[in-house]
Coordinates of C-alpha atoms in Angstrom, one line a residue:
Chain S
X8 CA 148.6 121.1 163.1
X9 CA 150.5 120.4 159.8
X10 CA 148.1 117.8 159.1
X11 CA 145.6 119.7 159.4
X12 CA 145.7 122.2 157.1
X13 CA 147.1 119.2 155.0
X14 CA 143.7 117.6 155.2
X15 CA 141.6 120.0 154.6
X16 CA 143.3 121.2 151.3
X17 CA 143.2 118.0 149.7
X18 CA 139.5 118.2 150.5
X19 CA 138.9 120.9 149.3
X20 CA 141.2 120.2 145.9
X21 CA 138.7 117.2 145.3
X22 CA 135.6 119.9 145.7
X23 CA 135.5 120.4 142.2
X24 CA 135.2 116.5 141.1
X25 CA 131.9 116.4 143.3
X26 CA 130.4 118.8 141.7
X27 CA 127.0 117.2 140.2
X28 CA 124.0 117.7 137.4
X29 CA 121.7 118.1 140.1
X30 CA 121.1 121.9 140.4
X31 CA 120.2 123.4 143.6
X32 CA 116.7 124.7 142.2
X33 CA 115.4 120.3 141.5
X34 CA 116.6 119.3 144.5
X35 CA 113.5 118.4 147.1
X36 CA 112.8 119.8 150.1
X37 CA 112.1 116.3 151.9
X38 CA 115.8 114.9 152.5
X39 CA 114.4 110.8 152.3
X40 CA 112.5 111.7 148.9
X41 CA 115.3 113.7 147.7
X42 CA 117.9 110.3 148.8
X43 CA 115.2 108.3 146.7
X44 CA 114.8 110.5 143.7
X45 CA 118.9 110.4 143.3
X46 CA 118.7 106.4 143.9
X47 CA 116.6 106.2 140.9
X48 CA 118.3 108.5 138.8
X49 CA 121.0 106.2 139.3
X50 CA 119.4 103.5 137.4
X51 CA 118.1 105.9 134.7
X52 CA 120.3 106.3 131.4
X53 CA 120.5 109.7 129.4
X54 CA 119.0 109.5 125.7
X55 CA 121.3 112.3 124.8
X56 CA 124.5 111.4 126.3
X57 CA 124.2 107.6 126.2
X58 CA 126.5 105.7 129.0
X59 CA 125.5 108.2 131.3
X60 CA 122.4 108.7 134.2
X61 CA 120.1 111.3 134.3
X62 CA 121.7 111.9 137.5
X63 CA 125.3 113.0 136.5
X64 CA 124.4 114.1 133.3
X65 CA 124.0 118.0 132.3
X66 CA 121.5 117.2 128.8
X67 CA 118.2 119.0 128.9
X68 CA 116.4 116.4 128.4
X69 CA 118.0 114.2 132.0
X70 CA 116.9 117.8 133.7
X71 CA 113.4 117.2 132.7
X72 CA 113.5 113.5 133.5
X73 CA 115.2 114.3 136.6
X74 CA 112.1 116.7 138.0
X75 CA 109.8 114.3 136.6
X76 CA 111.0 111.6 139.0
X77 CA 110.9 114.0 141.6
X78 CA 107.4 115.4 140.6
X79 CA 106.2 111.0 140.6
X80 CA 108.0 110.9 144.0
X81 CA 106.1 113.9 145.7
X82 CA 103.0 112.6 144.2
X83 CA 103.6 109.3 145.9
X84 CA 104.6 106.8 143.8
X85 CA 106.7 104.2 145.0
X86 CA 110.2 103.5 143.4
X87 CA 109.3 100.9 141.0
X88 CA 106.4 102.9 139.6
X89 CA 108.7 105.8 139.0
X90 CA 111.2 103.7 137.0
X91 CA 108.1 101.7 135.4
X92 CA 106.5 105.5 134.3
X93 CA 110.0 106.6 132.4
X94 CA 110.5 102.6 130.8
X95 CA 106.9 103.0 129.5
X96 CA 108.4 106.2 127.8
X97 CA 111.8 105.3 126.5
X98 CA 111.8 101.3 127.1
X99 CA 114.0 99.0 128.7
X100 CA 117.1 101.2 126.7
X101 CA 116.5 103.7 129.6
X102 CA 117.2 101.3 132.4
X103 CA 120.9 100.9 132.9
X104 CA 120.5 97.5 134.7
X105 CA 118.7 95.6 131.8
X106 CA 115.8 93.6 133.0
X107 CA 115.9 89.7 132.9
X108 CA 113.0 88.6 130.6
X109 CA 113.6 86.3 127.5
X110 CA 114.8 88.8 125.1
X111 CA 117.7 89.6 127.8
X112 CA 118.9 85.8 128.7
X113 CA 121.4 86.0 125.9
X114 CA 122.6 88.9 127.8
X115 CA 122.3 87.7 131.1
X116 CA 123.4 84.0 130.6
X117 CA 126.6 84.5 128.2
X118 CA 129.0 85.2 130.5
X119 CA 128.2 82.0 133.0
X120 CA 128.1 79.9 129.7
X121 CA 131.1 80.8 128.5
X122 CA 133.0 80.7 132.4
X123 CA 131.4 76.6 132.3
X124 CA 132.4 76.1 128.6
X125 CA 136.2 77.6 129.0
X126 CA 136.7 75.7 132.8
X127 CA 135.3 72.5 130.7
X128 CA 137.6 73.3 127.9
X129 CA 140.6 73.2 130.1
X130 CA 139.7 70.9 132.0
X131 CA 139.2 68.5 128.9
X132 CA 142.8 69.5 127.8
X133 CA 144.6 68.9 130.8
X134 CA 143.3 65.3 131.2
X135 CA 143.8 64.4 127.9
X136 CA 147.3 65.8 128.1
X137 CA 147.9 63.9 131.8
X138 CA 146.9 60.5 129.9
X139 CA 149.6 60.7 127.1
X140 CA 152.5 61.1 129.9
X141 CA 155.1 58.5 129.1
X142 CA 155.1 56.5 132.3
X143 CA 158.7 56.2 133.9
X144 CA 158.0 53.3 135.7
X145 CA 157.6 50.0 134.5
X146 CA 154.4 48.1 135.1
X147 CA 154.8 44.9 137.3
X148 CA 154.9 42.8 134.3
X149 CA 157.4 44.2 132.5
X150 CA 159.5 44.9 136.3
X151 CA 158.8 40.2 136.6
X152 CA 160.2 40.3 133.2
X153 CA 162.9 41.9 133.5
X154 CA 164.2 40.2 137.2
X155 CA 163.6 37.0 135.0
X156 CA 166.2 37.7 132.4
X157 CA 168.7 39.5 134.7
X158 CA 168.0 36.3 136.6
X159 CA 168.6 34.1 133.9
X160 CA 172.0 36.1 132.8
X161 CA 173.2 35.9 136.3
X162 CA 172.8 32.2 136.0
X163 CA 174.7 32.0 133.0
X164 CA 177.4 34.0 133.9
X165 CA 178.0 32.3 136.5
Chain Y
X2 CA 133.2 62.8 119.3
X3 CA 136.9 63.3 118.6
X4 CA 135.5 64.9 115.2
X5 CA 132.7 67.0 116.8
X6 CA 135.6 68.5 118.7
X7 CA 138.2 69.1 115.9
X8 CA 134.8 70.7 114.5
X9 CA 134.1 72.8 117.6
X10 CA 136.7 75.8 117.2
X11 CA 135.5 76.3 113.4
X12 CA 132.1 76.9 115.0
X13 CA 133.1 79.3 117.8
X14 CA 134.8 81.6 115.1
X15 CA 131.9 81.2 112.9
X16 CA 129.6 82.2 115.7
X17 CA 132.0 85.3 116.3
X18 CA 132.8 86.3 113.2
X19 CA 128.7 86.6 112.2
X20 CA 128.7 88.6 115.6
X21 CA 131.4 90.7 114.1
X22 CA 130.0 90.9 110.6
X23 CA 126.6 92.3 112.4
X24 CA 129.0 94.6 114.5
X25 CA 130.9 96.4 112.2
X26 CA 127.9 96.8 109.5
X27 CA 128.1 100.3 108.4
X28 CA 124.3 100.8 108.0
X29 CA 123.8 100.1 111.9
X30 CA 123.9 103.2 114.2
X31 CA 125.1 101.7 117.6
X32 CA 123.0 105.0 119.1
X33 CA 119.7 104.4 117.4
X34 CA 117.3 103.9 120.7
X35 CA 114.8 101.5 119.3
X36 CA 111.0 103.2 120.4
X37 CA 108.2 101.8 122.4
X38 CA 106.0 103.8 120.6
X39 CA 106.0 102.3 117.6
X40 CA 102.3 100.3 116.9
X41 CA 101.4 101.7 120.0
X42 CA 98.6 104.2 120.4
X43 CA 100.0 108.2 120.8
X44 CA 100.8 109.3 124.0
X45 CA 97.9 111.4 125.6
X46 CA 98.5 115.4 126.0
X47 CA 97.1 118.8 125.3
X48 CA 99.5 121.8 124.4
X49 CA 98.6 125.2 124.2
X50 CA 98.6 127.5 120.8
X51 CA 101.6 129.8 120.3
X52 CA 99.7 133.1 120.9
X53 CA 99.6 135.1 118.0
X54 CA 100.7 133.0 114.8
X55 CA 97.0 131.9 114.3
X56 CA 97.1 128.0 114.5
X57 CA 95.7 126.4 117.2
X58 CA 96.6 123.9 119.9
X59 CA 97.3 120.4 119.6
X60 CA 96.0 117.7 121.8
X61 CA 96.2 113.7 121.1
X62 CA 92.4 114.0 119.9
X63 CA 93.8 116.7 116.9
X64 CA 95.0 113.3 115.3
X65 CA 92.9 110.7 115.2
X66 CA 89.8 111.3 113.3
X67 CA 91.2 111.7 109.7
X68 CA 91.5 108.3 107.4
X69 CA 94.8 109.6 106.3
X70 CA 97.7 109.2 108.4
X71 CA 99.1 112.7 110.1
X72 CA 102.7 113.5 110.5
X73 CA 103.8 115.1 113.8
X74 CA 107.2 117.0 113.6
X75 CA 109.1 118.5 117.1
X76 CA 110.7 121.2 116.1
X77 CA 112.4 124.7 117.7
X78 CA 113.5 127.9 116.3
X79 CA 117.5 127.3 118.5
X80 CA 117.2 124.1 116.8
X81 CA 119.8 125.0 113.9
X82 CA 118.5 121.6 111.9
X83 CA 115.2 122.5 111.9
X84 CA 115.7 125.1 109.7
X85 CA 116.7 123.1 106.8
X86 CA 114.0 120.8 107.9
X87 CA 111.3 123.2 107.7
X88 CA 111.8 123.7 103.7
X89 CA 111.3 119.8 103.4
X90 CA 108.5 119.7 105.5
X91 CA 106.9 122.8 103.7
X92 CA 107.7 120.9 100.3
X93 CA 105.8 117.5 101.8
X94 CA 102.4 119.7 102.6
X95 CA 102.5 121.7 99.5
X96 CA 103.2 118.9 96.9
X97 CA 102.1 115.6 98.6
X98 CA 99.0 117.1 100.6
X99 CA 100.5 115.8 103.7
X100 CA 98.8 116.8 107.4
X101 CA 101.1 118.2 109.4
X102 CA 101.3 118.8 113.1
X103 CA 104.0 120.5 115.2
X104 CA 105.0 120.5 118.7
X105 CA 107.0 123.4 119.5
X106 CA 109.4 122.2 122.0
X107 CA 111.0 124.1 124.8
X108 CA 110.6 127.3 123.0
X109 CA 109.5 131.1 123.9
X110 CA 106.5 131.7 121.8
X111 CA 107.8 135.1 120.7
X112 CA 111.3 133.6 119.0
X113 CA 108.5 130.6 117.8
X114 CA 106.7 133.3 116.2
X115 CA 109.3 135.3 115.1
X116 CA 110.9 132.0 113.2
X117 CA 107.3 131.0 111.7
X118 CA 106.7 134.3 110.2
X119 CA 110.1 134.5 108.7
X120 CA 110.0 130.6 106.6
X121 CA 106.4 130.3 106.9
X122 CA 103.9 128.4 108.8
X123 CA 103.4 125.1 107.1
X124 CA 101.8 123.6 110.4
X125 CA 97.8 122.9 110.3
X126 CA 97.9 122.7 114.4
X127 CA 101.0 123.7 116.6
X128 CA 101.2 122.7 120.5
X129 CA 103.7 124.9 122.7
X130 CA 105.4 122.5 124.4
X131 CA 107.4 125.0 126.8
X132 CA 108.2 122.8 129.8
X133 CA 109.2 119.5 127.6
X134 CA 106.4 117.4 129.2
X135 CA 104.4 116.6 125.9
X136 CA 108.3 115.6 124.6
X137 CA 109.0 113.1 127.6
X138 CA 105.7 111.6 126.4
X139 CA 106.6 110.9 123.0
X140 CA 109.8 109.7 124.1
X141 CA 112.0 112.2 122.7
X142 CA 115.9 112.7 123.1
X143 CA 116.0 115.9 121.2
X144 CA 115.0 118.0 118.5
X145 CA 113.8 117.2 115.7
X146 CA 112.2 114.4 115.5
X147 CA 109.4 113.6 113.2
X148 CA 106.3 111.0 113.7
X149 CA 104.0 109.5 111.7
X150 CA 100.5 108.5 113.2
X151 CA 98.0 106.5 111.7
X152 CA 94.1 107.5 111.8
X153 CA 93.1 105.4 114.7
X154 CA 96.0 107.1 116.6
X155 CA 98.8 104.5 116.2
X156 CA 102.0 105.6 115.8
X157 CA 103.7 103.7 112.5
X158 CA 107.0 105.6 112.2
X159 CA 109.9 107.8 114.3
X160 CA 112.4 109.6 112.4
X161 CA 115.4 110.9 114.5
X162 CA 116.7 113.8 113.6
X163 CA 116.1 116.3 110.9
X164 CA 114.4 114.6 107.4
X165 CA 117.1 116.2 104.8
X166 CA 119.2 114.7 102.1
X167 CA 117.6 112.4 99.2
X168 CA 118.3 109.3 101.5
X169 CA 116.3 110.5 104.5
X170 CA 113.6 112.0 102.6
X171 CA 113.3 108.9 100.8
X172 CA 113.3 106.8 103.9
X173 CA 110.8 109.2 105.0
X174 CA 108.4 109.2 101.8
X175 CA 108.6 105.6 102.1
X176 CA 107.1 105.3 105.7
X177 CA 104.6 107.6 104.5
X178 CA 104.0 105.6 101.8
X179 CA 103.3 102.6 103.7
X180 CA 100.9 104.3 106.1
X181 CA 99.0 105.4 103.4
X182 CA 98.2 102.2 102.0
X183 CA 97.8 100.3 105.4
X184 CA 94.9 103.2 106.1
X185 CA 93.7 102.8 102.7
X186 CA 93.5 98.8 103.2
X187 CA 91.5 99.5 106.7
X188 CA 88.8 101.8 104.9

């Protein structure tokens, strides 16, 4: 019973961090369009409060965006012509997953090129560094050469 | 190849340090959103007149037409800015002859009115935008912003934020300045 009680206070102590932009007046009547219409706010970025989407964000400006993606939605367009109606607006900038085009391969491409050039780096290092190991063994020469002269004392010695 | 790879970490911090010198330039404002609408033809819409101040409407078809280019300001009367703005903009249409166009964003007609008849009405044609639609259209991410639109209907300049202080009047008059002669060089 304990547990209870436990359980449902710490729900409702993390109430407050749910709370969201979103008020109860945009949201859609049609539960799928409404799921799609906060998907795709998801991708959008704020112009006022940059770093942030539309969806989580409390500017006037993400409202307005925010019913216009619902107003595209109820008017039937598909997701992608949504997100292509708001870049033909504000540009790639809005989208917060930047597009891969040739502007964008920079952007896209650095980080695998610089993973490739710091493994080749290393790896470059660490054979270089295994070839200049002083070998502790003789090579088979030198070992013949020197049975021959431990040889050749023994002789003498003896 | 031994020397192209003593050479190699001279060129990575040359290649980071030019990244760095770009980064930390003072002049560059990380938050500047570059526009699409630049050299692209206005966005389409049609906004009501504020009743009562006796200018009328503005609609994309308000600025094309003229050989001079047209400036197109979005202004509010909350928009504390504005206000300093308006004596600048006032000062462009009285002294330079300018054409001037507002949209009145996201603002009751009666407080618009009330703020016009208090500075003045500098504005040949003012569209109410009162739901912020004609503002998603130019791309706005607040108030004021200022435009400058060529004859044909191209957009040649954005200014972000309020056009005050010698610096951003002059980047301003020099925009303005431009668009003049590219219309002059089309006629």
């Amino acid at each position: 019973m304990k547990w209870k009680t436990l359980a449902a206070a710490m729900l409702l102590a993390a109430l407050p961090f749910t709370a969201q932009a979103v008020e109860p007046d945009e949201i859609l009547d049609d539960p799928a369009l409404e799921a799609r219409a906060r998907d795709i706010s998801k991708d959008l970025r704020c112009v006022v409060c940059q770093n942030q989407d539309i969806d989580s964000s409390n500017a006037g400006v993400a409202r307005d965006l925010r019913l216009l993606v619902r107003e595209r939605l109820v008017a039937g367009d598909t997701d992608a012509e949504v997100i292509e109606f708001v870049r033909a607006r504000y540009g790639d900038y809005v989208l917060l997953k930047p597009p891969f085009k040739p502007e964008t391969y920079a952007l896209w491409l650095a980080p695998a090129f610089l993973v490739l050039f710091g493994a080749g780096a290393v790896i470059i290092v660490l054979r270089s560094s295994r070839k200049r190991q002083v070998l502790n063994r003789l090579s088979d020469d030198d070992e013949r050469l020197v049975a021959e002269i431990l040889a050749a004392e023994k002789e003498g010695r003896s | 190849m031994k020397r192209a790879m003593a050479a190699l970490p001279i060129l990575i911090a040359l290649i980071f340090g030019a990244f760095f010198l770009w980064g930390l330039n003072p002049d560059r404002d990380p938050n500047a959103i570059p526009s699409v609408l630049i050299s692209q033809s206005a966005p389409d819409f049609d906004l009501p007149a504020i009743e009562g101040i006796g200018a009328p409407g503005l609609s994309r078809q308000d600025l094309t037409g003229s050989a001079e280019p047209v400036v197109v300001n979005v202004f509010a009367s909350w928009c504390v800015p504005c206000r300093a703005e308006h004596a600048v903009l006032t000062r462009m249409v009285e002294r330079d002859g300018v054409r001037l166009f507002g949209i009145n964003y996201k603002d009751k007609p009666e407080d618009a009115r009330a703020w016009l008849e208090n500075l003045g009405n500098p504005y040949e044609r003012i569209g109410s935008d009162l739901n912020g639609r004609a503002g998603i259209e130019w791309g706005i991410s607040g108030v004021p912003e200022t435009f400058i639109v060529a004859g044909d209907g191209t957009v040649l300049y954005r200014y972000v934020g309020p056009v005050v202080g010698a610096e951003a009047e002059e980047k301003f008059a020099t925009a303005l300045a431009q668009a003049r002669t590219r219309s002059g060089g089309n006629s």
